[in-house]
XYZ file of C-alpha atoms in Angstrom:
626
model
C 21.576 1.150 -30.971
C 22.572 4.113 -28.780
C 25.324 6.568 -29.637
C 27.281 5.527 -26.524
C 27.156 1.875 -27.484
C 27.948 2.485 -31.150
C 30.936 4.680 -30.270
C 32.244 2.199 -27.719
C 31.928 -0.688 -30.146
C 33.855 1.350 -32.739
C 36.619 1.910 -30.216
C 36.613 -1.774 -29.318
C 36.930 -2.809 -32.961
C 39.710 -0.326 -33.599
C 41.755 -1.433 -30.619
C 41.502 -4.980 -31.906
C 42.003 -4.345 -35.595
C 45.032 -6.614 -35.770
C 43.087 -9.364 -37.447
C 39.948 -9.912 -35.414
C 39.006 -9.464 -31.785
C 39.764 -12.931 -30.463
C 42.817 -13.480 -32.636
C 44.318 -10.166 -31.547
C 43.603 -10.674 -27.874
C 44.460 -14.350 -27.520
C 48.017 -13.908 -28.709
C 50.998 -15.477 -27.105
C 52.502 -12.204 -25.940
C 49.412 -11.226 -23.962
C 49.047 -14.672 -22.421
C 52.752 -14.694 -21.552
C 52.410 -11.308 -19.914
C 49.423 -12.486 -17.861
C 51.388 -15.543 -16.765
C 54.388 -13.411 -15.847
C 52.231 -10.926 -13.946
C 50.753 -13.782 -11.901
C 54.204 -15.145 -11.011
C 53.734 -14.978 -7.249
C 50.580 -17.125 -7.581
C 52.115 -19.922 -9.675
C 52.606 -22.312 -6.761
C 49.015 -21.828 -5.648
C 47.809 -22.350 -9.234
C 49.697 -25.656 -9.343
C 48.103 -26.756 -6.076
C 44.703 -25.736 -7.396
C 45.122 -27.882 -10.529
C 46.193 -30.877 -8.435
C 43.179 -30.597 -6.114
C 40.897 -30.148 -9.142
C 42.134 -33.446 -10.567
C 41.446 -35.166 -7.249
C 37.954 -33.652 -7.161
C 37.227 -34.833 -10.701
C 38.316 -38.386 -9.850
C 36.028 -38.382 -6.824
C 33.139 -37.018 -8.902
C 33.464 -39.884 -11.406
C 33.788 -42.473 -8.653
C 30.284 -41.976 -7.257
C 28.356 -43.132 -10.380
C 30.626 -46.159 -10.719
C 30.053 -47.094 -7.080
C 26.290 -46.588 -7.479
C 26.339 -49.085 -10.339
C 28.159 -51.573 -8.122
C 25.424 -51.213 -5.487
C 22.746 -51.990 -8.103
C 24.688 -55.015 -9.336
C 25.093 -56.267 -5.768
C 21.349 -55.985 -5.220
C 20.382 -57.576 -8.568
C 22.878 -60.423 -8.373
C 22.239 -61.381 -4.765
C 25.054 -59.601 -3.010
C 25.247 -59.624 0.769
C 23.870 -56.799 2.913
C 27.383 -56.210 4.179
C 28.600 -55.550 0.642
C 25.779 -53.105 -0.049
C 26.308 -51.243 3.240
C 30.061 -51.140 2.656
C 29.580 -49.698 -0.844
C 27.100 -47.140 0.514
C 29.621 -46.148 3.174
C 32.283 -45.690 0.520
C 29.867 -43.502 -1.509
C 29.237 -41.398 1.593
C 32.979 -41.060 2.227
C 33.567 -40.085 -1.415
C 30.783 -37.490 -1.143
C 32.407 -35.988 1.936
C 35.800 -35.970 0.265
C 34.286 -34.415 -2.869
C 32.664 -31.654 -0.787
C 35.962 -31.006 0.972
C 37.905 -30.791 -2.295
C 35.188 -28.519 -3.700
C 35.631 -26.123 -0.800
C 39.410 -26.349 -1.117
C 39.398 -25.612 -4.850
C 37.026 -22.700 -4.294
C 39.259 -21.318 -1.534
C 42.321 -21.637 -3.738
C 40.653 -20.043 -6.773
C 39.403 -17.200 -4.555
C 42.885 -16.709 -3.142
C 44.302 -16.557 -6.661
C 41.554 -14.286 -7.993
C 41.537 -11.897 -5.040
C 45.331 -11.870 -5.068
C 45.236 -10.819 -8.708
C 42.756 -8.061 -7.836
C 45.170 -6.802 -5.191
C 48.143 -6.923 -7.577
C 46.314 -5.268 -10.473
C 44.637 -2.569 -8.408
C 47.790 -1.557 -6.584
C 49.808 -1.649 -9.813
C 47.308 0.557 -11.652
C 46.830 2.904 -8.683
C 50.581 3.333 -8.177
C 51.150 3.826 -11.896
C 48.359 6.361 -12.337
C 49.748 8.399 -9.436
C 52.971 8.754 -11.423
C 51.219 10.107 -14.492
C 51.659 13.818 -15.299
C 48.993 16.451 -14.733
C 48.374 16.490 -18.500
C 47.034 12.945 -18.225
C 44.375 13.950 -15.690
C 43.326 17.056 -17.603
C 42.386 14.863 -20.581
C 41.054 11.684 -18.971
C 37.439 11.112 -17.988
C 37.532 10.207 -14.302
C 34.709 7.683 -14.630
C 36.535 5.844 -17.424
C 39.724 5.708 -15.383
C 37.936 4.472 -12.260
C 36.338 1.795 -14.440
C 39.803 0.363 -15.131
C 40.330 -0.043 -11.376
C 36.840 -1.483 -10.947
C 35.153 -3.279 -13.822
C 38.256 -4.256 -15.787
C 40.217 -5.435 -12.779
C 37.210 -7.498 -11.691
C 36.962 -8.929 -15.206
C 40.614 -9.912 -15.094
C 40.124 -11.416 -11.654
C 37.318 -13.639 -12.932
C 39.786 -15.144 -15.385
C 41.494 -16.795 -12.428
C 38.710 -17.271 -9.880
C 36.052 -18.500 -12.323
C 37.321 -19.141 -15.858
C 40.573 -20.868 -14.884
C 38.899 -23.038 -12.263
C 36.049 -23.871 -14.637
C 38.255 -24.778 -17.588
C 40.627 -26.931 -15.521
C 37.934 -28.811 -13.595
C 35.726 -29.224 -16.672
C 38.578 -30.566 -18.823
C 39.585 -33.097 -16.176
C 35.975 -34.079 -15.463
C 35.176 -34.427 -19.169
C 38.225 -36.551 -19.863
C 37.680 -38.890 -16.915
C 33.927 -39.185 -17.531
C 34.371 -40.068 -21.186
C 37.096 -42.552 -20.321
C 34.946 -44.351 -17.757
C 31.864 -44.309 -20.019
C 33.842 -45.761 -22.917
C 35.119 -48.458 -20.590
C 31.581 -49.384 -19.575
C 29.941 -49.245 -23.029
C 31.517 -47.650 -26.034
C 28.325 -48.038 -28.074
C 26.151 -45.996 -25.704
C 28.929 -43.421 -25.209
C 29.370 -42.836 -28.947
C 25.617 -42.530 -29.526
C 25.367 -40.073 -26.627
C 28.075 -37.926 -28.189
C 26.268 -37.916 -31.537
C 23.571 -35.781 -29.941
C 26.138 -33.285 -28.635
C 26.385 -31.009 -31.728
C 22.605 -30.556 -31.687
C 23.047 -28.852 -28.332
C 26.518 -27.294 -28.511
C 25.941 -25.258 -31.668
C 22.926 -23.362 -30.257
C 24.751 -23.117 -26.927
C 27.705 -21.376 -28.594
C 25.324 -18.961 -30.318
C 23.609 -18.210 -27.028
C 27.007 -17.725 -25.395
C 28.083 -15.171 -28.011
C 24.779 -13.305 -27.650
C 25.150 -13.194 -23.874
C 28.724 -11.921 -24.173
C 27.588 -9.131 -26.508
C 24.752 -8.226 -24.149
C 27.147 -8.259 -21.212
C 29.481 -5.873 -23.037
C 26.609 -3.565 -23.972
C 25.337 -3.595 -20.388
C 28.796 -2.713 -19.092
C 28.968 0.251 -21.486
C 25.598 1.591 -20.374
C 26.488 1.065 -16.703
C 29.756 2.938 -17.195
C 27.872 5.803 -18.858
C 25.408 5.952 -15.971
C 28.268 5.881 -13.464
C 29.925 8.794 -15.244
C 26.667 10.744 -15.248
C 26.137 10.106 -11.536
C 29.747 10.943 -10.677
C 29.549 14.279 -12.470
C 26.022 15.252 -11.405
C 26.230 14.101 -7.783
C 29.385 16.052 -6.946
C 28.840 19.353 -5.141
C 29.796 21.558 -8.132
C 27.935 19.311 -10.590
C 24.738 19.315 -8.528
C 24.967 23.103 -8.150
C 25.432 23.527 -11.888
C 22.361 21.414 -12.646
C 20.256 23.364 -10.160
C 21.384 26.702 -11.571
C 21.593 26.081 -15.312
C 20.626 22.495 -16.004
C 17.379 20.722 -16.743
C 16.738 18.075 -14.057
C 13.845 16.589 -16.010
C 16.049 16.092 -19.066
C 18.827 14.617 -16.933
C 16.353 12.194 -15.362
C 14.975 11.289 -18.770
C 18.430 10.527 -20.163
C 19.337 8.472 -17.093
C 16.022 6.609 -17.209
C 16.568 5.797 -20.899
C 19.941 4.234 -20.166
C 18.638 2.432 -17.081
C 15.713 1.169 -19.161
C 18.087 -0.247 -21.738
C 20.016 -2.026 -18.964
C 16.695 -3.446 -17.760
C 15.871 -4.685 -21.269
C 19.307 -6.251 -21.563
C 18.797 -7.942 -18.197
C 15.456 -9.385 -19.281
C 16.889 -10.670 -22.556
C 19.903 -12.126 -20.760
C 17.626 -13.919 -18.309
C 15.591 -15.377 -21.177
C 18.732 -16.572 -22.939
C 19.915 -18.175 -19.703
C 16.526 -19.835 -19.256
C 16.592 -21.071 -22.862
C 20.080 -22.416 -22.329
C 19.182 -24.235 -19.103
C 15.997 -25.676 -20.589
C 17.958 -26.875 -23.611
C 20.508 -28.488 -21.316
C 17.737 -30.216 -19.351
C 16.049 -31.372 -22.559
C 19.304 -32.683 -23.983
C 20.120 -34.531 -20.791
C 16.634 -36.092 -20.772
C 16.969 -37.246 -24.383
C 20.381 -38.702 -23.675
C 19.051 -40.466 -20.593
C 16.241 -41.923 -22.667
C 18.864 -43.203 -25.083
C 20.898 -44.755 -22.261
C 17.901 -46.464 -20.712
C 16.519 -47.637 -24.054
C 19.714 -48.931 -25.642
C 21.124 -50.000 -22.293
C 17.990 -51.936 -21.486
C 18.189 -53.758 -24.822
C 21.850 -54.612 -24.222
C 21.099 -55.748 -20.666
C 18.259 -57.993 -21.794
C 20.585 -59.493 -24.381
C 23.137 -60.169 -21.684
C 25.680 -57.681 -23.034
C 25.450 -55.181 -20.154
C 24.855 -55.284 -16.429
C 21.978 -53.336 -14.845
C 24.453 -51.525 -12.645
C 26.337 -50.345 -15.738
C 23.143 -48.695 -17.022
C 22.789 -46.769 -13.746
C 26.451 -45.753 -13.852
C 26.143 -44.558 -17.443
C 23.003 -42.563 -16.644
C 24.675 -40.826 -13.704
C 27.856 -40.196 -15.652
C 25.870 -38.742 -18.530
C 24.347 -36.129 -16.234
C 27.923 -35.029 -15.475
C 28.982 -34.960 -19.113
C 26.929 -32.199 -20.747
C 27.586 -29.455 -18.222
C 31.399 -29.569 -18.748
C 30.884 -29.867 -22.509
C 28.690 -26.783 -22.531
C 30.992 -24.790 -20.282
C 34.009 -25.626 -22.443
C 32.099 -24.820 -25.614
C 31.496 -21.294 -24.301
C 34.829 -20.952 -22.535
C 36.227 -18.968 -25.441
C 33.678 -16.219 -24.705
C 34.782 -16.008 -21.053
C 38.442 -16.164 -22.039
C 38.011 -13.430 -24.644
C 36.203 -11.218 -22.118
C 38.921 -11.819 -19.540
C 41.640 -11.007 -22.065
C 39.817 -7.797 -22.994
C 39.922 -6.808 -19.331
C 43.605 -7.684 -19.033
C 44.408 -5.731 -22.180
C 42.557 -2.663 -20.898
C 44.408 -2.838 -17.587
C 47.786 -3.344 -19.277
C 46.905 -0.418 -21.566
C 47.041 1.865 -18.539
C 50.153 0.209 -17.120
C 51.920 0.679 -20.470
C 51.433 4.445 -20.445
C 54.869 5.963 -19.925
C 54.900 8.883 -17.449
C 56.386 11.930 -19.133
C 57.782 13.255 -15.844
C 60.403 10.812 -14.605
C 62.962 10.994 -11.821
C 66.527 10.695 -13.066
C 68.535 7.797 -11.663
C 71.198 10.275 -10.561
C 68.755 12.831 -9.150
C 69.960 14.886 -6.190
C 68.314 16.877 -3.421
C 67.715 20.608 -3.747
C 70.675 22.433 -2.151
C 70.108 23.390 1.474
C 69.497 26.940 2.623
C 67.454 29.714 0.994
C 66.464 28.871 -2.567
C 66.587 30.929 -5.745
C 64.297 30.217 -8.717
C 65.757 30.750 -12.184
C 64.062 30.527 -15.574
C 66.584 30.434 -18.415
C 65.179 30.929 -21.950
C 62.265 28.574 -21.227
C 60.098 27.464 -24.124
C 57.122 25.230 -23.560
C 54.141 23.688 -25.331
C 51.599 21.304 -23.853
C 52.196 17.664 -24.854
C 50.211 15.956 -27.607
C 47.286 13.796 -26.497
C 48.847 10.543 -27.723
C 51.835 11.132 -25.436
C 49.840 11.358 -22.217
C 46.488 9.601 -22.648
C 44.455 6.785 -24.201
C 41.674 7.085 -26.741
C 39.514 4.750 -24.666
C 39.906 6.972 -21.592
C 38.863 10.050 -23.540
C 36.098 8.253 -25.479
C 37.434 9.313 -28.866
C 38.324 7.112 -31.803
C 41.885 8.372 -32.357
C 44.080 10.550 -30.181
C 45.537 13.708 -31.677
C 49.286 13.235 -32.238
C 49.921 16.923 -32.797
C 51.549 18.845 -29.974
C 50.052 22.114 -28.817
C 51.291 25.477 -29.987
C 54.189 26.945 -28.055
C 52.745 28.890 -25.114
C 55.961 30.163 -23.506
C 58.552 31.889 -25.654
C 61.989 32.400 -24.143
C 60.963 33.128 -20.526
C 63.932 34.249 -18.412
C 63.964 35.701 -14.893
C 65.448 35.058 -11.454
C 63.789 35.136 -8.050
C 66.580 35.598 -5.535
C 66.336 33.809 -2.165
C 63.594 35.422 -0.082
C 62.302 37.585 -2.929
C 58.705 37.877 -4.083
C 58.298 37.803 -7.860
C 54.801 38.601 -9.069
C 53.327 37.556 -12.423
C 50.548 39.720 -13.846
C 48.771 39.843 -17.166
C 45.554 38.957 -18.891
C 43.924 35.520 -18.714
C 45.669 32.971 -20.924
C 48.944 34.916 -20.985
C 50.924 31.981 -19.557
C 51.209 32.903 -15.867
C 49.869 29.620 -14.462
C 51.971 27.675 -16.949
C 55.101 29.397 -15.626
C 54.064 28.592 -12.054
C 53.434 24.930 -12.896
C 56.974 24.535 -14.232
C 58.453 25.525 -10.854
C 56.812 22.481 -9.252
C 57.693 20.391 -12.337
C 54.117 19.528 -13.156
C 55.379 19.677 -16.746
C 58.838 19.584 -18.319
C 60.100 22.407 -20.513
C 60.676 21.914 -24.230
C 63.955 23.856 -24.096
C 65.812 26.031 -21.639
C 65.764 25.200 -17.952
C 64.100 25.894 -14.619
C 66.617 25.824 -11.768
C 66.389 25.850 -7.990
C 69.574 27.323 -6.533
C 71.372 26.422 -9.749
C 70.083 22.831 -9.966
C 67.760 21.950 -12.838
C 64.424 20.699 -11.496
C 64.776 17.708 -13.857
C 67.870 16.683 -11.881
C 66.135 16.908 -8.495
C 64.471 14.028 -6.644
C 60.693 14.131 -6.459
C 60.769 13.961 -2.657
C 63.148 16.899 -2.390
C 61.153 18.951 -4.906
C 57.917 18.287 -3.009
C 59.541 19.390 0.260
C 61.023 22.509 -1.323
C 58.132 23.871 -3.395
C 54.716 24.542 -1.874
C 51.721 25.557 -3.987
C 48.443 27.288 -3.118
C 45.974 27.412 -6.018
C 42.810 29.411 -6.552
C 40.414 26.544 -5.849
C 42.166 25.375 -2.651
C 41.444 21.683 -3.249
C 40.618 19.584 -0.182
C 39.704 15.924 0.169
C 36.422 14.703 1.659
C 38.162 13.972 4.929
C 38.759 15.634 8.292
C 40.648 18.888 8.762
C 43.363 16.848 10.466
C 43.697 14.470 7.508
C 43.863 17.342 5.010
C 46.545 19.121 7.029
C 48.721 16.075 7.597
C 49.054 15.532 3.853
C 51.927 18.001 4.150
C 53.329 16.565 7.390
C 52.095 13.028 8.169
C 53.741 12.949 11.586
C 52.570 16.381 12.769
C 51.291 16.609 16.348
C 48.076 18.351 17.357
C 50.108 21.242 18.760
C 51.770 21.690 15.365
C 48.405 21.546 13.605
C 46.911 24.190 15.879
C 50.001 26.357 15.464
C 49.613 26.225 11.660
C 45.919 27.077 12.008
C 46.718 30.050 14.241
C 49.305 31.338 11.790
C 46.784 31.000 8.951
C 44.139 32.881 11.003
C 41.830 29.842 11.111
C 42.310 28.467 14.638
C 39.286 30.243 16.125
C 37.022 28.991 13.341
C 38.120 25.362 13.793
C 37.941 25.616 17.578
C 34.271 26.642 17.307
C 33.446 23.551 15.237
C 31.895 20.704 17.299
C 34.462 18.165 16.114
C 37.432 20.527 15.888
C 40.284 18.959 13.938
C 38.116 15.924 13.222
C 35.517 17.980 11.337
C 34.929 16.527 7.859
C 35.210 19.332 5.304
C 33.047 17.738 2.602
C 33.877 16.977 -1.015
C 36.460 19.522 -2.194
C 35.965 21.343 1.111
C 32.472 22.581 0.222
C 31.394 22.663 3.864
C 33.810 25.554 4.375
C 33.605 29.040 2.937
C 35.978 30.071 0.158
C 38.158 32.029 2.535
C 38.251 29.186 5.060
C 39.270 26.723 2.359
C 42.107 28.972 1.258
C 43.330 29.520 4.811
C 43.235 25.769 5.410
C 45.425 25.185 2.335
C 47.770 27.894 3.627
C 47.888 26.147 7.021
C 48.796 22.961 5.154
C 51.572 24.867 3.411
C 52.863 26.228 6.745
C 53.079 22.701 8.144
C 55.549 21.745 5.444
C 59.138 22.840 5.056
C 58.634 24.634 1.740
C 61.353 27.158 0.950
C 59.663 28.214 -2.280
C 55.987 29.188 -2.343
C 53.886 29.417 -5.513
C 50.591 31.294 -5.164
C 48.299 30.969 -8.176
C 45.454 33.494 -7.865
C 45.062 32.546 -4.196
C 42.589 35.373 -3.464
C 40.944 35.831 -6.870
C 37.500 34.502 -5.964
C 37.198 35.881 -2.413
C 35.204 38.780 -1.024
C 37.019 41.698 0.598
C 36.710 40.389 4.162
C 37.882 36.902 3.251
C 40.671 38.357 1.117
C 41.937 40.424 4.039
C 42.050 37.326 6.284
C 43.804 35.294 3.595
C 46.300 38.101 2.939
C 47.244 38.109 6.621
C 47.779 34.358 6.430
C 49.812 34.741 3.230
C 52.052 37.335 4.861
C 52.872 34.702 7.476
C 53.352 32.007 4.829
C 55.676 34.050 2.625
C 57.907 35.370 5.380
C 61.506 34.343 4.664
C 60.503 32.236 1.648
C 61.138 32.740 -2.056
C 57.764 33.237 -3.697
C 56.219 33.276 -7.155
C 52.866 35.039 -6.908
C 50.189 35.224 -9.603
C 47.727 37.954 -8.760
C 44.565 39.201 -10.368
C 44.237 42.073 -7.922
C 47.303 44.197 -8.447
C 46.899 45.866 -5.071
C 48.041 42.611 -3.439
C 51.466 42.563 -5.121
C 52.544 46.205 -4.907
C 55.221 45.202 -2.390
C 56.717 42.551 -4.708
C 60.473 42.811 -5.294
C 59.941 42.221 -9.014
C 56.760 42.330 -11.068
C 56.723 40.544 -14.420
C 54.079 41.484 -16.964
C 53.282 38.453 -19.134
C 51.515 38.682 -22.484
C 51.152 35.885 -25.037
C 53.774 33.764 -23.323
C 56.409 36.510 -23.191
C 57.639 38.845 -20.465
C 56.922 42.284 -21.881
C 57.734 44.370 -18.787
C 59.577 43.889 -15.513
C 60.341 46.050 -12.502
C 58.905 47.223 -9.195
C 55.402 48.614 -8.847
C 56.691 52.192 -8.846
C 59.056 51.627 -11.765
C 56.354 50.080 -13.928
C 53.847 52.810 -13.172
C 56.464 55.440 -14.066
C 56.954 53.829 -17.485
C 53.307 54.139 -18.400
C 53.245 50.814 -20.224
C 51.082 47.707 -20.116
C 51.240 47.423 -16.305
C 50.022 51.009 -15.943
C 47.079 50.249 -18.211
C 46.191 47.145 -16.165
C 46.523 49.033 -12.886
C 44.504 52.041 -13.941
C 41.770 49.870 -15.437
C 41.489 47.873 -12.235
C 41.609 51.014 -10.100
C 38.727 52.555 -12.067
C 36.746 49.307 -11.794
C 37.288 49.211 -8.032
C 36.175 52.835 -7.715
C 33.082 52.132 -9.810
C 32.261 49.106 -7.681
C 32.654 51.180 -4.515
């Protein structure tokens, strides 16, 4: 048993440790929640059940009518009677086909409708989760909830529900008709049932376990492909990885999936052969005992034919119902995993009485801000991180009493060593996290009292990596202004010093930038994110190491674009290269989550403190590099 499978099974058992897997899952609360969630499909479900009953009645009618045809032939019935009965059988067959199509259409409508409801609910909910959630969650595991688990939940309605309903009705009607024809033969036929159902249940459990194991291996392979086939992942493998080892690991997992597939196919073949054998034995019993009863005058020949045909329709529903608990348990697992995500409470919520950021130029105020990153159990799920138990301990405090004010139109720069807390401070301006104590205010209004829409319009952020989607330049730009015209897009590109570059591209604004913008250079990506910022109406700009990874030429182009972007706006700038923030109105030196120095470039140099050390060290490094 592989480590992935063993770990996943441990997680599965732990999540369901409330008294056994099936008992924990098939509880009234979960079923009630599923029923409530499917509320808008209740009328269609009722119609589906009604049509299923009609279909079952039609299915039972054909064997009975076939027996009547045999009796008419044996007992000297007229040709007209035989033809009339045959015509009725044909009409019933047509009606049965029509109801079959109708039930399938209805079950598909219900199942696909549930997919739509679940996917949109999960997608909308995940979008509301805080950044801390995404920094902990494995993307492949999260995508699996929108894919595999939603599909598993959908099958509960499109396949399991339809199967259980139709099989119950068919089984009940078939047994009733068979008992009416000959209770002796019916009882004897049922005596053989346990000989088949017990192995069938065992096979069903084995197939469910194999299905679960296959899903785990497939999810692991999907995660490996997602990580390795991305541009940065592929580059990392080529530079530092071992492609042969990667291929070997992937082949091992794929080989296990193959083995599972072969074993599953053999179990299915064994099951179908057993069903065929059981049906043949039962038919032999019907013909043997029925023939004896017919010879003794206790049964008509047509009744034997009807019983034989009805018997062929008896074992399939019995088998399906015997294994229905496996399908139901699997479906409930999927529902529980989906509801698990929906039950995560977003830490960053909009207050019911939230207001817009005051109009006009905006000041940014930090008042005795203390902050620590939230504990894992507050923002994530163990199953999404592939750990047994989430850590319930919060992180150490990373900001200790941060206080400063950026007046409207001012540039406040944050400098310091890596891990000092600069990016954390910047993230609080955009309310990517909430403070533990103190407050962050925009023009006197706490960001926790501001609407999300207003905050998004007010605060613009440019990060070091300049993230772009695998879409066109136009699509990436209009994220900031969905209704922007081409003239506005070109104006933003000109102001970000990128218009000439885009104009030279064969597809212009419709050029696809590649995953994360990898078809563009680092400087081009940054200027495109700045153009996106210029399209918006941001009055506060946060720059987090926007030029840290660029060469001198690209940095110069980006700095020109930044000058345009910052004009007239309040800005919080994190800079690695101190030469880029010498003109800042206030420079804050951050160390270990505290502001240890503040002032202008000249004032800080005159003091000869930490800033002077940073500046002189960088100056010497630049000279050495030159």
